[in-house]
PDB file of C-alpha atoms in Angstrom:
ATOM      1  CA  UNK A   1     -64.807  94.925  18.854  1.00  0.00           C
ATOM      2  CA  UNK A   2     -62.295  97.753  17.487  1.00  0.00           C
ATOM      3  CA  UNK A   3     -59.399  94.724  17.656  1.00  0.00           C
ATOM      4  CA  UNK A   4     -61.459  92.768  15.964  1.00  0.00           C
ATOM      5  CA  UNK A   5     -62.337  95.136  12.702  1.00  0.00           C
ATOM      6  CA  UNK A   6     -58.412  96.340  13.051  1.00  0.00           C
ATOM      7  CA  UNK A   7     -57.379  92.453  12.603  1.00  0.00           C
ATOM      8  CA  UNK A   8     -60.171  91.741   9.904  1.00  0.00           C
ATOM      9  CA  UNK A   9     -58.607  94.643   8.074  1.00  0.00           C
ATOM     10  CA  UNK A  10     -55.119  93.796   8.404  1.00  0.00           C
ATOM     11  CA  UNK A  11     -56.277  90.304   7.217  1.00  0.00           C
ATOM     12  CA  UNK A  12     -58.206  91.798   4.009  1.00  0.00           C
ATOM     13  CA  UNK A  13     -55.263  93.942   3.160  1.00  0.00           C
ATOM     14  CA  UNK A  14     -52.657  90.903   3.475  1.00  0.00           C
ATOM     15  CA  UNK A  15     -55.237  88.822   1.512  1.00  0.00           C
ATOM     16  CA  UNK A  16     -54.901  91.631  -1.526  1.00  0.00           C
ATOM     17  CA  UNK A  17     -51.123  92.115  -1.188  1.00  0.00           C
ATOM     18  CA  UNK A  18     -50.889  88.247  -1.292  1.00  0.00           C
ATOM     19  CA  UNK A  19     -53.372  88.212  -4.345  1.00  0.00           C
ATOM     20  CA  UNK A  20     -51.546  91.737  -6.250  1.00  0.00           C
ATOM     21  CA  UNK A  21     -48.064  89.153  -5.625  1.00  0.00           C
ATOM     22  CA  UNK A  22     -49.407  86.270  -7.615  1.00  0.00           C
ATOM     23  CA  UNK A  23     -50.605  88.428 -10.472  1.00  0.00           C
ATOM     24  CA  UNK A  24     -47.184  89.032 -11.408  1.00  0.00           C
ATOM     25  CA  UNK A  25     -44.142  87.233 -12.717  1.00  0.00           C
ATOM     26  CA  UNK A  26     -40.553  87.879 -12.692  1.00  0.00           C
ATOM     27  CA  UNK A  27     -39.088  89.254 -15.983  1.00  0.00           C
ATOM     28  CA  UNK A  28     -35.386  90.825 -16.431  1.00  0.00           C
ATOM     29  CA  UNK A  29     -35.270  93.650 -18.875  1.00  0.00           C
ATOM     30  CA  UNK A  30     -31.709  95.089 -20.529  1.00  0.00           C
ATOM     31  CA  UNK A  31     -31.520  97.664 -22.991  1.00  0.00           C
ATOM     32  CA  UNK A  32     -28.641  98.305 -24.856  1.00  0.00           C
ATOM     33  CA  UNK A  33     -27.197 100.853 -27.641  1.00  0.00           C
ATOM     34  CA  UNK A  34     -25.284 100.696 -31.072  1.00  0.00           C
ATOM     35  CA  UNK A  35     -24.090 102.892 -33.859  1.00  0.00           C
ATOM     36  CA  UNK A  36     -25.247 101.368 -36.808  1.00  0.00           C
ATOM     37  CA  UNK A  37     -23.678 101.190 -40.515  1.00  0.00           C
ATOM     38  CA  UNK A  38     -25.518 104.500 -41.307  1.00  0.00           C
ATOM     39  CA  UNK A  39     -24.458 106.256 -37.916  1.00  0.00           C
ATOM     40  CA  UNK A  40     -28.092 105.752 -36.509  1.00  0.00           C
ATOM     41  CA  UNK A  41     -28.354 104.307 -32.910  1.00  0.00           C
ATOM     42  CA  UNK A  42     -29.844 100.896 -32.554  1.00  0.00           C
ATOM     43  CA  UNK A  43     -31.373  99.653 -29.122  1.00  0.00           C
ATOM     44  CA  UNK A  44     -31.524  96.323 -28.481  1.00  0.00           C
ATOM     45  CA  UNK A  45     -33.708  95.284 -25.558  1.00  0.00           C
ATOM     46  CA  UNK A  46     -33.142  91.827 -24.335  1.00  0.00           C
ATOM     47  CA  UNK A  47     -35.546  90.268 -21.729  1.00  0.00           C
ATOM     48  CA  UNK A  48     -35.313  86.910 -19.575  1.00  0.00           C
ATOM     49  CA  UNK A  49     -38.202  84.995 -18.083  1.00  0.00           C
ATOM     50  CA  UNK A  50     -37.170  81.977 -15.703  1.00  0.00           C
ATOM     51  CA  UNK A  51     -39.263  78.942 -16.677  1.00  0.00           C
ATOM     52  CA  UNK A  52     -40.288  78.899 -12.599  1.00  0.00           C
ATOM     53  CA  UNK A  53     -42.089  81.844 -13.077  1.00  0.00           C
ATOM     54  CA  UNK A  54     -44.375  80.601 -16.168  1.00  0.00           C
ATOM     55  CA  UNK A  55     -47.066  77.958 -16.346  1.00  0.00           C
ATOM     56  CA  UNK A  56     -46.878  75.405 -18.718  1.00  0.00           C
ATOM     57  CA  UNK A  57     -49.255  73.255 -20.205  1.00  0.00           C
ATOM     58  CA  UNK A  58     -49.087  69.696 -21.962  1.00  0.00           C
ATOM     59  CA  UNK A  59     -49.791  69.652 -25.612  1.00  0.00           C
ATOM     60  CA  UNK A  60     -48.551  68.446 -28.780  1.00  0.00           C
ATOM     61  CA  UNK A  61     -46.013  66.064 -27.025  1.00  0.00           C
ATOM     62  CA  UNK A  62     -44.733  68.787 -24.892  1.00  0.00           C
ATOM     63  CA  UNK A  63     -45.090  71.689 -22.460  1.00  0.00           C
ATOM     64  CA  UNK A  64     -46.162  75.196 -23.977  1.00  0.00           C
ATOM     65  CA  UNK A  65     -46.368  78.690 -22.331  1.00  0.00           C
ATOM     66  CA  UNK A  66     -47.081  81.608 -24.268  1.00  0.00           C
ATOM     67  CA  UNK A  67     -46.433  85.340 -23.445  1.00  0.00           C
ATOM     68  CA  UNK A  68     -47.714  88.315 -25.023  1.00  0.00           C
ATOM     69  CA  UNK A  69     -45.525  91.280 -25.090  1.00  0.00           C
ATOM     70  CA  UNK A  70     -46.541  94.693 -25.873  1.00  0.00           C
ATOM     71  CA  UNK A  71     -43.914  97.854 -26.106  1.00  0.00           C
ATOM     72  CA  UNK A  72     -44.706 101.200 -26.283  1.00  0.00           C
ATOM     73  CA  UNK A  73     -42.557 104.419 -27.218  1.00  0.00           C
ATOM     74  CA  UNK A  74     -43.691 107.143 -25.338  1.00  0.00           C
ATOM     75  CA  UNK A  75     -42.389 110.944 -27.074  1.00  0.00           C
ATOM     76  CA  UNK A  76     -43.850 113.458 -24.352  1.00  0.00           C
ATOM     77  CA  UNK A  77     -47.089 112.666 -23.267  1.00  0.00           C
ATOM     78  CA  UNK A  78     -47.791 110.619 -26.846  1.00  0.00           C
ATOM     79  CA  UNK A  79     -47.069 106.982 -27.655  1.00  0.00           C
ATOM     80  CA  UNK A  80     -45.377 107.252 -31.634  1.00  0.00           C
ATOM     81  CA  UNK A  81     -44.556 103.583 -32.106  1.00  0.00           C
ATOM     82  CA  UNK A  82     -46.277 100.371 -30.559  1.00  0.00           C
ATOM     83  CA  UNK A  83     -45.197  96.700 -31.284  1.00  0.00           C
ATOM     84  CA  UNK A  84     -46.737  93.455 -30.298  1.00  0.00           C
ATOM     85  CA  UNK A  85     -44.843  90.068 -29.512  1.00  0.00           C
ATOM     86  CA  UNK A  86     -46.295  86.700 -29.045  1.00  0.00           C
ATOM     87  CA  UNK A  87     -43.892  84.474 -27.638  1.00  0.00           C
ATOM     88  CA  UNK A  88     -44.485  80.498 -27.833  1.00  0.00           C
ATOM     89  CA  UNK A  89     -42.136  78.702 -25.359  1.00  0.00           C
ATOM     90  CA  UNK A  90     -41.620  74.702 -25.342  1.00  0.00           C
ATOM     91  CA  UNK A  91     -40.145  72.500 -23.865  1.00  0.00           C
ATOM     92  CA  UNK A  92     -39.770  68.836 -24.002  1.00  0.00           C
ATOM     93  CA  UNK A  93     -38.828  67.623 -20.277  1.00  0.00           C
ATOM     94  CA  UNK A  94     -41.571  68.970 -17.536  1.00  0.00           C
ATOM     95  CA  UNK A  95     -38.734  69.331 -14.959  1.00  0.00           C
ATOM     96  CA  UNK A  96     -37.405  72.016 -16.929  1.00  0.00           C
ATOM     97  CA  UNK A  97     -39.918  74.316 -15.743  1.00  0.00           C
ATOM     98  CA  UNK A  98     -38.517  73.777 -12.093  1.00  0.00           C
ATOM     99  CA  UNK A  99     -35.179  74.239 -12.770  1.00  0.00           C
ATOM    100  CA  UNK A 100     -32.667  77.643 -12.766  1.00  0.00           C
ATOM    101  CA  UNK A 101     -33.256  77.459 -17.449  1.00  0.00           C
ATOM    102  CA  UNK A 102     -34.775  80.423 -18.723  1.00  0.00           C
ATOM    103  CA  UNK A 103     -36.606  82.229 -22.141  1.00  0.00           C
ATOM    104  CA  UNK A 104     -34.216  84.391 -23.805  1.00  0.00           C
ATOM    105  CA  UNK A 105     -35.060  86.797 -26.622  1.00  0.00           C
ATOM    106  CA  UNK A 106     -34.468  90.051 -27.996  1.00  0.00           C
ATOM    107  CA  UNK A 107     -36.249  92.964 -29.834  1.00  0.00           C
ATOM    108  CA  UNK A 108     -34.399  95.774 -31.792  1.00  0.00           C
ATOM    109  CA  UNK A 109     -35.395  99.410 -32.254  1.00  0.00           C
ATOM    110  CA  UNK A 110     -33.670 102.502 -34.385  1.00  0.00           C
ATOM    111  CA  UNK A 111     -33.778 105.708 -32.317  1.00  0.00           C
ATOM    112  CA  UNK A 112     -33.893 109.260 -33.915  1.00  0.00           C
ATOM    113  CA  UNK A 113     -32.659 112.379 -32.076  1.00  0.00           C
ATOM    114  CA  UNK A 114     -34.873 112.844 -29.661  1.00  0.00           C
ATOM    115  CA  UNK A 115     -35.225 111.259 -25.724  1.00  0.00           C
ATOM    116  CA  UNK A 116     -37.599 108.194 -25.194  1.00  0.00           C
ATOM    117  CA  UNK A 117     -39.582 106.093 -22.670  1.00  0.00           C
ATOM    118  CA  UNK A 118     -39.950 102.375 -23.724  1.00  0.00           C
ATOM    119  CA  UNK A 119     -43.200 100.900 -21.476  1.00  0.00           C
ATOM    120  CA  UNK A 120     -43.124  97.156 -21.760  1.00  0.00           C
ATOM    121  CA  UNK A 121     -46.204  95.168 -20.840  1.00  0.00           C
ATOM    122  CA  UNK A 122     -46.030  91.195 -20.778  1.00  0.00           C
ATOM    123  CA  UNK A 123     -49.217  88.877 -19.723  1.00  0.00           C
ATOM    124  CA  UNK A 124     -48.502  84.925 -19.800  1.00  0.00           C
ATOM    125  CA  UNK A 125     -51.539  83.739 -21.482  1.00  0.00           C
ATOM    126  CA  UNK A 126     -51.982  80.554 -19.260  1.00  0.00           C
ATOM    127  CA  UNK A 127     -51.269  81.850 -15.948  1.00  0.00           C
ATOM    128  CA  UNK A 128     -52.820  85.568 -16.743  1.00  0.00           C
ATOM    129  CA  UNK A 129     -49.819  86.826 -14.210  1.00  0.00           C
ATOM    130  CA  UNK A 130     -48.354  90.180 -15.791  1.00  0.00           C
ATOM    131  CA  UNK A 131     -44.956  91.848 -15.643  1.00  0.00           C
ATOM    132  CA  UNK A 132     -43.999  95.680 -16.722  1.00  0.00           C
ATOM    133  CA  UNK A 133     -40.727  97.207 -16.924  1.00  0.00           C
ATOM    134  CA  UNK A 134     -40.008 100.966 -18.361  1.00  0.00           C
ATOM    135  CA  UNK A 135     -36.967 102.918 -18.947  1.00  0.00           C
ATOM    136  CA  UNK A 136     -36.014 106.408 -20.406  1.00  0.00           C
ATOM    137  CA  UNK A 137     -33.174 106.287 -23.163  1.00  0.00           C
ATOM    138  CA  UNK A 138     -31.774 108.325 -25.944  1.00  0.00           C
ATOM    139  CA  UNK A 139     -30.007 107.918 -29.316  1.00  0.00           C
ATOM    140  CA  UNK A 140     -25.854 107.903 -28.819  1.00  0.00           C
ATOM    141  CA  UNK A 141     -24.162 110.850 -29.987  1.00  0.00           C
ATOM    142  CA  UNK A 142     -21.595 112.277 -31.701  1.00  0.00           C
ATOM    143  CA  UNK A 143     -19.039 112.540 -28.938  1.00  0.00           C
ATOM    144  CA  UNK A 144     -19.533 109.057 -28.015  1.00  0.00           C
ATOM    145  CA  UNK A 145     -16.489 106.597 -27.966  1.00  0.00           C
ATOM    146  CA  UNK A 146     -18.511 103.437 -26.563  1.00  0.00           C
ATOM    147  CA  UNK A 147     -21.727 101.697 -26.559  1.00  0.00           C
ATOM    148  CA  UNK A 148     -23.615 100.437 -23.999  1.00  0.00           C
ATOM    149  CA  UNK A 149     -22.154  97.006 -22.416  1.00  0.00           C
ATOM    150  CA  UNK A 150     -23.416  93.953 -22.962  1.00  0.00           C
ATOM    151  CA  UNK A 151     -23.266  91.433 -19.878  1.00  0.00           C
ATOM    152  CA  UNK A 152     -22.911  87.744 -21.616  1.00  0.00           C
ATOM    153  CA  UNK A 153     -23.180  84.122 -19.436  1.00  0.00           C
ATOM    154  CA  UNK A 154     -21.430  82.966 -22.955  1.00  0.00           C
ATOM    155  CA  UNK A 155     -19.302  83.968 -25.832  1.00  0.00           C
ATOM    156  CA  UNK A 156     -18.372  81.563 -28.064  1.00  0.00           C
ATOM    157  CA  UNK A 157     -18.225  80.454 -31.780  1.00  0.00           C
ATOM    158  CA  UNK A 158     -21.223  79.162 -32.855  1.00  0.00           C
ATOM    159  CA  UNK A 159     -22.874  79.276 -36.765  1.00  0.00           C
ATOM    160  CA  UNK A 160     -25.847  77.698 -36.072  1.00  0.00           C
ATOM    161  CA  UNK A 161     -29.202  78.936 -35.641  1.00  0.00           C
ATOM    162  CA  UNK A 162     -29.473  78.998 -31.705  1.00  0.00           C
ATOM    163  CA  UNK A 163     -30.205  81.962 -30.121  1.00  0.00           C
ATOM    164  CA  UNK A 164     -29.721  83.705 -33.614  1.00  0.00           C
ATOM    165  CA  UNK A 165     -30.347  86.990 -32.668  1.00  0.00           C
ATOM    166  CA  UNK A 166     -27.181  86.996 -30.259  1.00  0.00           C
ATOM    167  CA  UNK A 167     -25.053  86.084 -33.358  1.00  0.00           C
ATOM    168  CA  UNK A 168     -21.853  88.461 -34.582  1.00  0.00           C
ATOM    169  CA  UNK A 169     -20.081  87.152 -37.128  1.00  0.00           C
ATOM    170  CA  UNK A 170     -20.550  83.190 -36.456  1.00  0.00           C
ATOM    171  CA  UNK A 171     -20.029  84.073 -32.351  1.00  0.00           C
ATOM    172  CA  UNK A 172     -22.819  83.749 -29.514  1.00  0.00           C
ATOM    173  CA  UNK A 173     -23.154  86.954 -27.629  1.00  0.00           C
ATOM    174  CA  UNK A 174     -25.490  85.286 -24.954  1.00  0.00           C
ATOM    175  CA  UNK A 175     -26.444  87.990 -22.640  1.00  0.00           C
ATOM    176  CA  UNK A 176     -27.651  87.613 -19.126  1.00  0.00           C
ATOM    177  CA  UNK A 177     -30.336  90.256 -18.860  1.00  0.00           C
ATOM    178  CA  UNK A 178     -31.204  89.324 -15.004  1.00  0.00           C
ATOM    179  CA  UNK A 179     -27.464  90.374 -14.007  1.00  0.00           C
ATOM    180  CA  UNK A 180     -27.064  87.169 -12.016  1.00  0.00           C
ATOM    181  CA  UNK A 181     -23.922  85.059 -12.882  1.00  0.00           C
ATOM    182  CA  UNK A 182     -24.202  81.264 -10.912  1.00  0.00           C
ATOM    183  CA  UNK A 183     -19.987  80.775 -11.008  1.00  0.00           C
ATOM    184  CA  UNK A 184     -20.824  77.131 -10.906  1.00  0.00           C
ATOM    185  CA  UNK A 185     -22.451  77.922 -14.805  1.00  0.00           C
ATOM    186  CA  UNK A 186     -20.482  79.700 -16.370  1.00  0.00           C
ATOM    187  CA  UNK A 187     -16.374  80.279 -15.749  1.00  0.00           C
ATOM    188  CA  UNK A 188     -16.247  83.463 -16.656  1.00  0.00           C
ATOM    189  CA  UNK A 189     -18.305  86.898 -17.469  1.00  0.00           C
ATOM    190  CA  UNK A 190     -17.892  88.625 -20.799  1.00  0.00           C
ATOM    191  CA  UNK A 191     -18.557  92.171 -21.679  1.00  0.00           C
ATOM    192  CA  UNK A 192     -19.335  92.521 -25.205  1.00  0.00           C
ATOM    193  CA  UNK A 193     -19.466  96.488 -26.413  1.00  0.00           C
ATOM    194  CA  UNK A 194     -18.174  98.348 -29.460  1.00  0.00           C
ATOM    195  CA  UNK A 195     -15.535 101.823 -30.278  1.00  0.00           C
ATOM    196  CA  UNK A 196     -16.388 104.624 -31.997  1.00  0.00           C
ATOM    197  CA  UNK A 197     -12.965 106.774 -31.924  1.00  0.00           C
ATOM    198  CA  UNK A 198     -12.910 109.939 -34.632  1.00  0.00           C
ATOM    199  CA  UNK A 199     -11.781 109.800 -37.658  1.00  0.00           C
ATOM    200  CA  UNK A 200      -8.592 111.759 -36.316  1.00  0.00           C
ATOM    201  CA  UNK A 201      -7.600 109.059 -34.297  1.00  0.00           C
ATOM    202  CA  UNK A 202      -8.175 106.386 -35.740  1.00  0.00           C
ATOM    203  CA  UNK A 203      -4.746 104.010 -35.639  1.00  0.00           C
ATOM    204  CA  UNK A 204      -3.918 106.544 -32.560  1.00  0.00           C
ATOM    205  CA  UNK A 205      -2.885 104.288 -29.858  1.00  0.00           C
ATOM    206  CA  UNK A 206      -5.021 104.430 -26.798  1.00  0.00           C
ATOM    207  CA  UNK A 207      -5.685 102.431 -23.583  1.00  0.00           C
ATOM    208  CA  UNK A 208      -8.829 100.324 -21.892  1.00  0.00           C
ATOM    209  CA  UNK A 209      -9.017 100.074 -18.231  1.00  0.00           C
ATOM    210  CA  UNK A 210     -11.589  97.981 -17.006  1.00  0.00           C
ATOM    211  CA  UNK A 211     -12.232  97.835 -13.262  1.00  0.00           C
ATOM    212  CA  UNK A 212     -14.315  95.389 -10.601  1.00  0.00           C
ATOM    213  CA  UNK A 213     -14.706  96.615  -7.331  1.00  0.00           C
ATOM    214  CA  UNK A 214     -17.421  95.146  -4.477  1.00  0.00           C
ATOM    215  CA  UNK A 215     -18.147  96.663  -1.153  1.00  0.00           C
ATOM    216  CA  UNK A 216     -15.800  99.638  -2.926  1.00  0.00           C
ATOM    217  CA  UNK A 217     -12.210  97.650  -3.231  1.00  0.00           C
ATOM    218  CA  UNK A 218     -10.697  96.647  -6.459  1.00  0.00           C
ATOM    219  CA  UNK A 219     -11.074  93.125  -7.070  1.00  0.00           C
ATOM    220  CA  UNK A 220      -9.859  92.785 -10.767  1.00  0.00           C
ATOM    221  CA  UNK A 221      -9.049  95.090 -13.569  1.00  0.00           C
ATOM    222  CA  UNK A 222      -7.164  95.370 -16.641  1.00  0.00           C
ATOM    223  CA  UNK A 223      -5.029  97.743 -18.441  1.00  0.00           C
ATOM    224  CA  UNK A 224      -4.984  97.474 -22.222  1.00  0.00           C
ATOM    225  CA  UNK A 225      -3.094  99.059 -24.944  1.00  0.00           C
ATOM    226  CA  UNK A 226      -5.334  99.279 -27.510  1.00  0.00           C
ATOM    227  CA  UNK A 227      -5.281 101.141 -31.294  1.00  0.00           C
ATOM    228  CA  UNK A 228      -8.929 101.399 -33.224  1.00  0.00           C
ATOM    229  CA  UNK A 229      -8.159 100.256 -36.452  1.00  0.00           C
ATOM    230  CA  UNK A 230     -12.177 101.081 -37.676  1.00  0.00           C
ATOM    231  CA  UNK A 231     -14.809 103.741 -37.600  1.00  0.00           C
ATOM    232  CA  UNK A 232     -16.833 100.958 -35.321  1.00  0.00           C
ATOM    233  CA  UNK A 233     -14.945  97.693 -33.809  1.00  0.00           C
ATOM    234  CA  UNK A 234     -16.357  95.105 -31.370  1.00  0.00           C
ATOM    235  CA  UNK A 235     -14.231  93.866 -28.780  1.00  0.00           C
ATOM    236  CA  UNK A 236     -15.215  91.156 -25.267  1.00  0.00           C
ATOM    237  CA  UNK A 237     -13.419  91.473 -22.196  1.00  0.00           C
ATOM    238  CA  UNK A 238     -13.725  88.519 -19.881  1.00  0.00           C
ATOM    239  CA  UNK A 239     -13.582  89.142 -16.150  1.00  0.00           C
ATOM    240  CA  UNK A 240     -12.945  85.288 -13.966  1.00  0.00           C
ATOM    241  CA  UNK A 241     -15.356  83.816 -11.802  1.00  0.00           C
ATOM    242  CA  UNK A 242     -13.969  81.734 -10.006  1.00  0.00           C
ATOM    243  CA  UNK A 243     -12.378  83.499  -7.279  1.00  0.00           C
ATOM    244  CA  UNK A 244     -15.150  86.292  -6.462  1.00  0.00           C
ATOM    245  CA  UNK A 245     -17.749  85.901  -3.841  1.00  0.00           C
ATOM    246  CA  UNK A 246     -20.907  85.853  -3.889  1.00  0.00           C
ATOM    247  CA  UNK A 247     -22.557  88.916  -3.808  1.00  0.00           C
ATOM    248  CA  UNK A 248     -23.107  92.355  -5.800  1.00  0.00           C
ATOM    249  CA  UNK A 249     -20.505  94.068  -7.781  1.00  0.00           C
ATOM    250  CA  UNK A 250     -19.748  97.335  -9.625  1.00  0.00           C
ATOM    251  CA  UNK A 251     -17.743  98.144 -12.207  1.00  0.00           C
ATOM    252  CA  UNK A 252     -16.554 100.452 -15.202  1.00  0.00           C
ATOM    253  CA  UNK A 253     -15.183 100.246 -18.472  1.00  0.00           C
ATOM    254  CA  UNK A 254     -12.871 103.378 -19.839  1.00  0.00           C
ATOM    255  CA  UNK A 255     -12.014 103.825 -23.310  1.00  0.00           C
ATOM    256  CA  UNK A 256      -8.649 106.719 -23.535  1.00  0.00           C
ATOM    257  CA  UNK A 257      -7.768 107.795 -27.282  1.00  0.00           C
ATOM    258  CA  UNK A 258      -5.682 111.020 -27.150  1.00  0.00           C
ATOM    259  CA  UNK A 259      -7.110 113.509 -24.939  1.00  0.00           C
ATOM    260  CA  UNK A 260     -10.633 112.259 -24.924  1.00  0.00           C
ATOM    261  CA  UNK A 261     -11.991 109.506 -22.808  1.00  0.00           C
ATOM    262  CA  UNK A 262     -15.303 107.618 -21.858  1.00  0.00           C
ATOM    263  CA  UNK A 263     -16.794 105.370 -18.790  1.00  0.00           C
ATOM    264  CA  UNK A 264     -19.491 102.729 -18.956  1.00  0.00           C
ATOM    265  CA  UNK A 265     -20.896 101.527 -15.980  1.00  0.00           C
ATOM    266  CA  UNK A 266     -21.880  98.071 -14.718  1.00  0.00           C
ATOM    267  CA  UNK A 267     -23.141  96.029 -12.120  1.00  0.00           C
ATOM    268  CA  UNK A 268     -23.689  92.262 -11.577  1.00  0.00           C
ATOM    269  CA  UNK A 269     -24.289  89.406  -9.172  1.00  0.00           C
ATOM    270  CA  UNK A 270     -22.489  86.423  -8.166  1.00  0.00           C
ATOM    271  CA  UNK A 271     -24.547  83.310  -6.642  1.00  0.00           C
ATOM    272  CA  UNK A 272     -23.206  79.862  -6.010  1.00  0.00           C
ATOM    273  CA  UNK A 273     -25.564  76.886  -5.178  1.00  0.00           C
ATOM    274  CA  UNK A 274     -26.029  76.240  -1.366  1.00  0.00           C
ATOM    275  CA  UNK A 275     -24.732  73.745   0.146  1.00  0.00           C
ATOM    276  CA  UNK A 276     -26.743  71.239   2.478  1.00  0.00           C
ATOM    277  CA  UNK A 277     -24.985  71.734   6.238  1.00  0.00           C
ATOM    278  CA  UNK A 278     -25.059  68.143   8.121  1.00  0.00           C
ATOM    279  CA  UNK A 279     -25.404  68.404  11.624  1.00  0.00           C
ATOM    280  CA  UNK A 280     -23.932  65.665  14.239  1.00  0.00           C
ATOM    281  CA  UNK A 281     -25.553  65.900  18.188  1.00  0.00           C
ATOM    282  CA  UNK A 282     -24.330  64.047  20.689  1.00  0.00           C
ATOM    283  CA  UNK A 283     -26.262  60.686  21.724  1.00  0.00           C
ATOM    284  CA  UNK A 284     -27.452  61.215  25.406  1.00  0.00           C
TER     285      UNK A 284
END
């Protein structure tokens, strides 16, 4: 009799892990920091939902999901700022929602002096499956010399109106929020960030040294002379994809201007498609 209570529990309990599992989707979060024109620090947060992991219904000649998304800025124990999002997401061929596409957006925030934590809440409205990410962050400083990176699938010149929130100066920035770079995609991945050098040394020549490494040996990197010109430039470095394997990879970016320097950190993932393996048996 004990076995039998000991396997009905087991059996409840792997009935409400299986049922906590479906109440959730998959939804990549990356935050990011900027100087703005004023010297305030602007936080982008860009966030990626696979179509797979929404539902979709037919209407209006197409296929609709829609997600609500609800962020919260936490000061202490107190939330000072709350915004709400309704996303509507379409698409035209059913298939899509099978397939490796995603929903790419982005919301923007100024930050003040003082440390954060950003709680994000987001319910698709047909499915009712719910996904939450939260992060700590504060404003950039005064002894900063970079941003944050951004990790783009595509840069490219582009002046119309897709994806216009990834726009700088009539070029896509599109970011890839989930990390993961399919080499089969996209040829290469681009690091978008910007310089801040002082005033002192600005037209100072200085170097960039970007570095790859996986399973801790250098892969790729990059030495670059490099003189600011501005109070706040942009610049993309591209790293190849071709000849990396799959798997995860770290890496750093370090600005040098005179006898100051700074390091921004990165990881990412490289995937390739599998391959179907044929098999050929003997006849006996």
């Amino acid at each position: 009799m004990k076995s039998i209570k000991a396997m009905a529990l087991c059996l409840i309990i792997s009935a409400l892990g299986s049922l906590s599992a479906a109440e959730t989707f998959t939804m990549h979060v990356a935050p990011q920091r900027f100087l703005g024109n004023d010297k305030s620090t602007i936080l982008h947060i860009d966030y990626q939902i696979p179509y797979s992991n929404l539902w979709f219904l037919a209407q209006r000649g197409g296929y609709f999901a829609e997600v609500d998304l609800n962020v919260e800025v936490v000061e202490g124990d107190s939330v000072v700022f709350e915004q709400s999002v309704r996303d509507n997401i379409g698409i035209s061929n059913k298939n899509d929602s099978r397939s490796n596409k995603f929903y790419l957006n982005r919301l923007s925030f100024s930050l003040n002096g003082k440390p954060y934590l950003f709680r994000i809440n987001a319910k698709d409205l047909n499915s009712r499956k719910t996904a939450n990410w939260f992060f700590q962050t504060e404003p950039l400083g005064g002894q900063d010399l970079l941003s944050d990176l951004e990790l783009c699938s595509f840069v490219r010149p582009d002046s119309s109106s897709y994806l216009g929130k990834f726009h700088r100066n009539n070029t896509l920035y599109q970011t890839q929020p989930s990390l993961i770079f399919d080499k089969t995609e996209s040829e290469d991945l681009s690091i978008y960030f910007e310089t801040y050098p002082p005033a002192d040394l600005i037209g100072q020549p200085g170097m960039l040294v970007m570095t790859v490494e996986k399973d801790s040996v250098i892969v790729f990197d990059r030495f670059l002379d490099y003189t600011p010109n501005l109070p706040s430039e942009g610049l993309s470095l591209r790293i190849p994809l071709e000849k990396l394997d799959p798997g995860k990879y770290t890496g750093a970016v370090e600005l040098q201007l005179g006898e100051l320097s700074q390091e921004r950190e990165f990881i990412f993932f490289v995937t390739e498609p599998k391959q179907d393996q044929f098999f050929v048996f003997a006849n006996p």
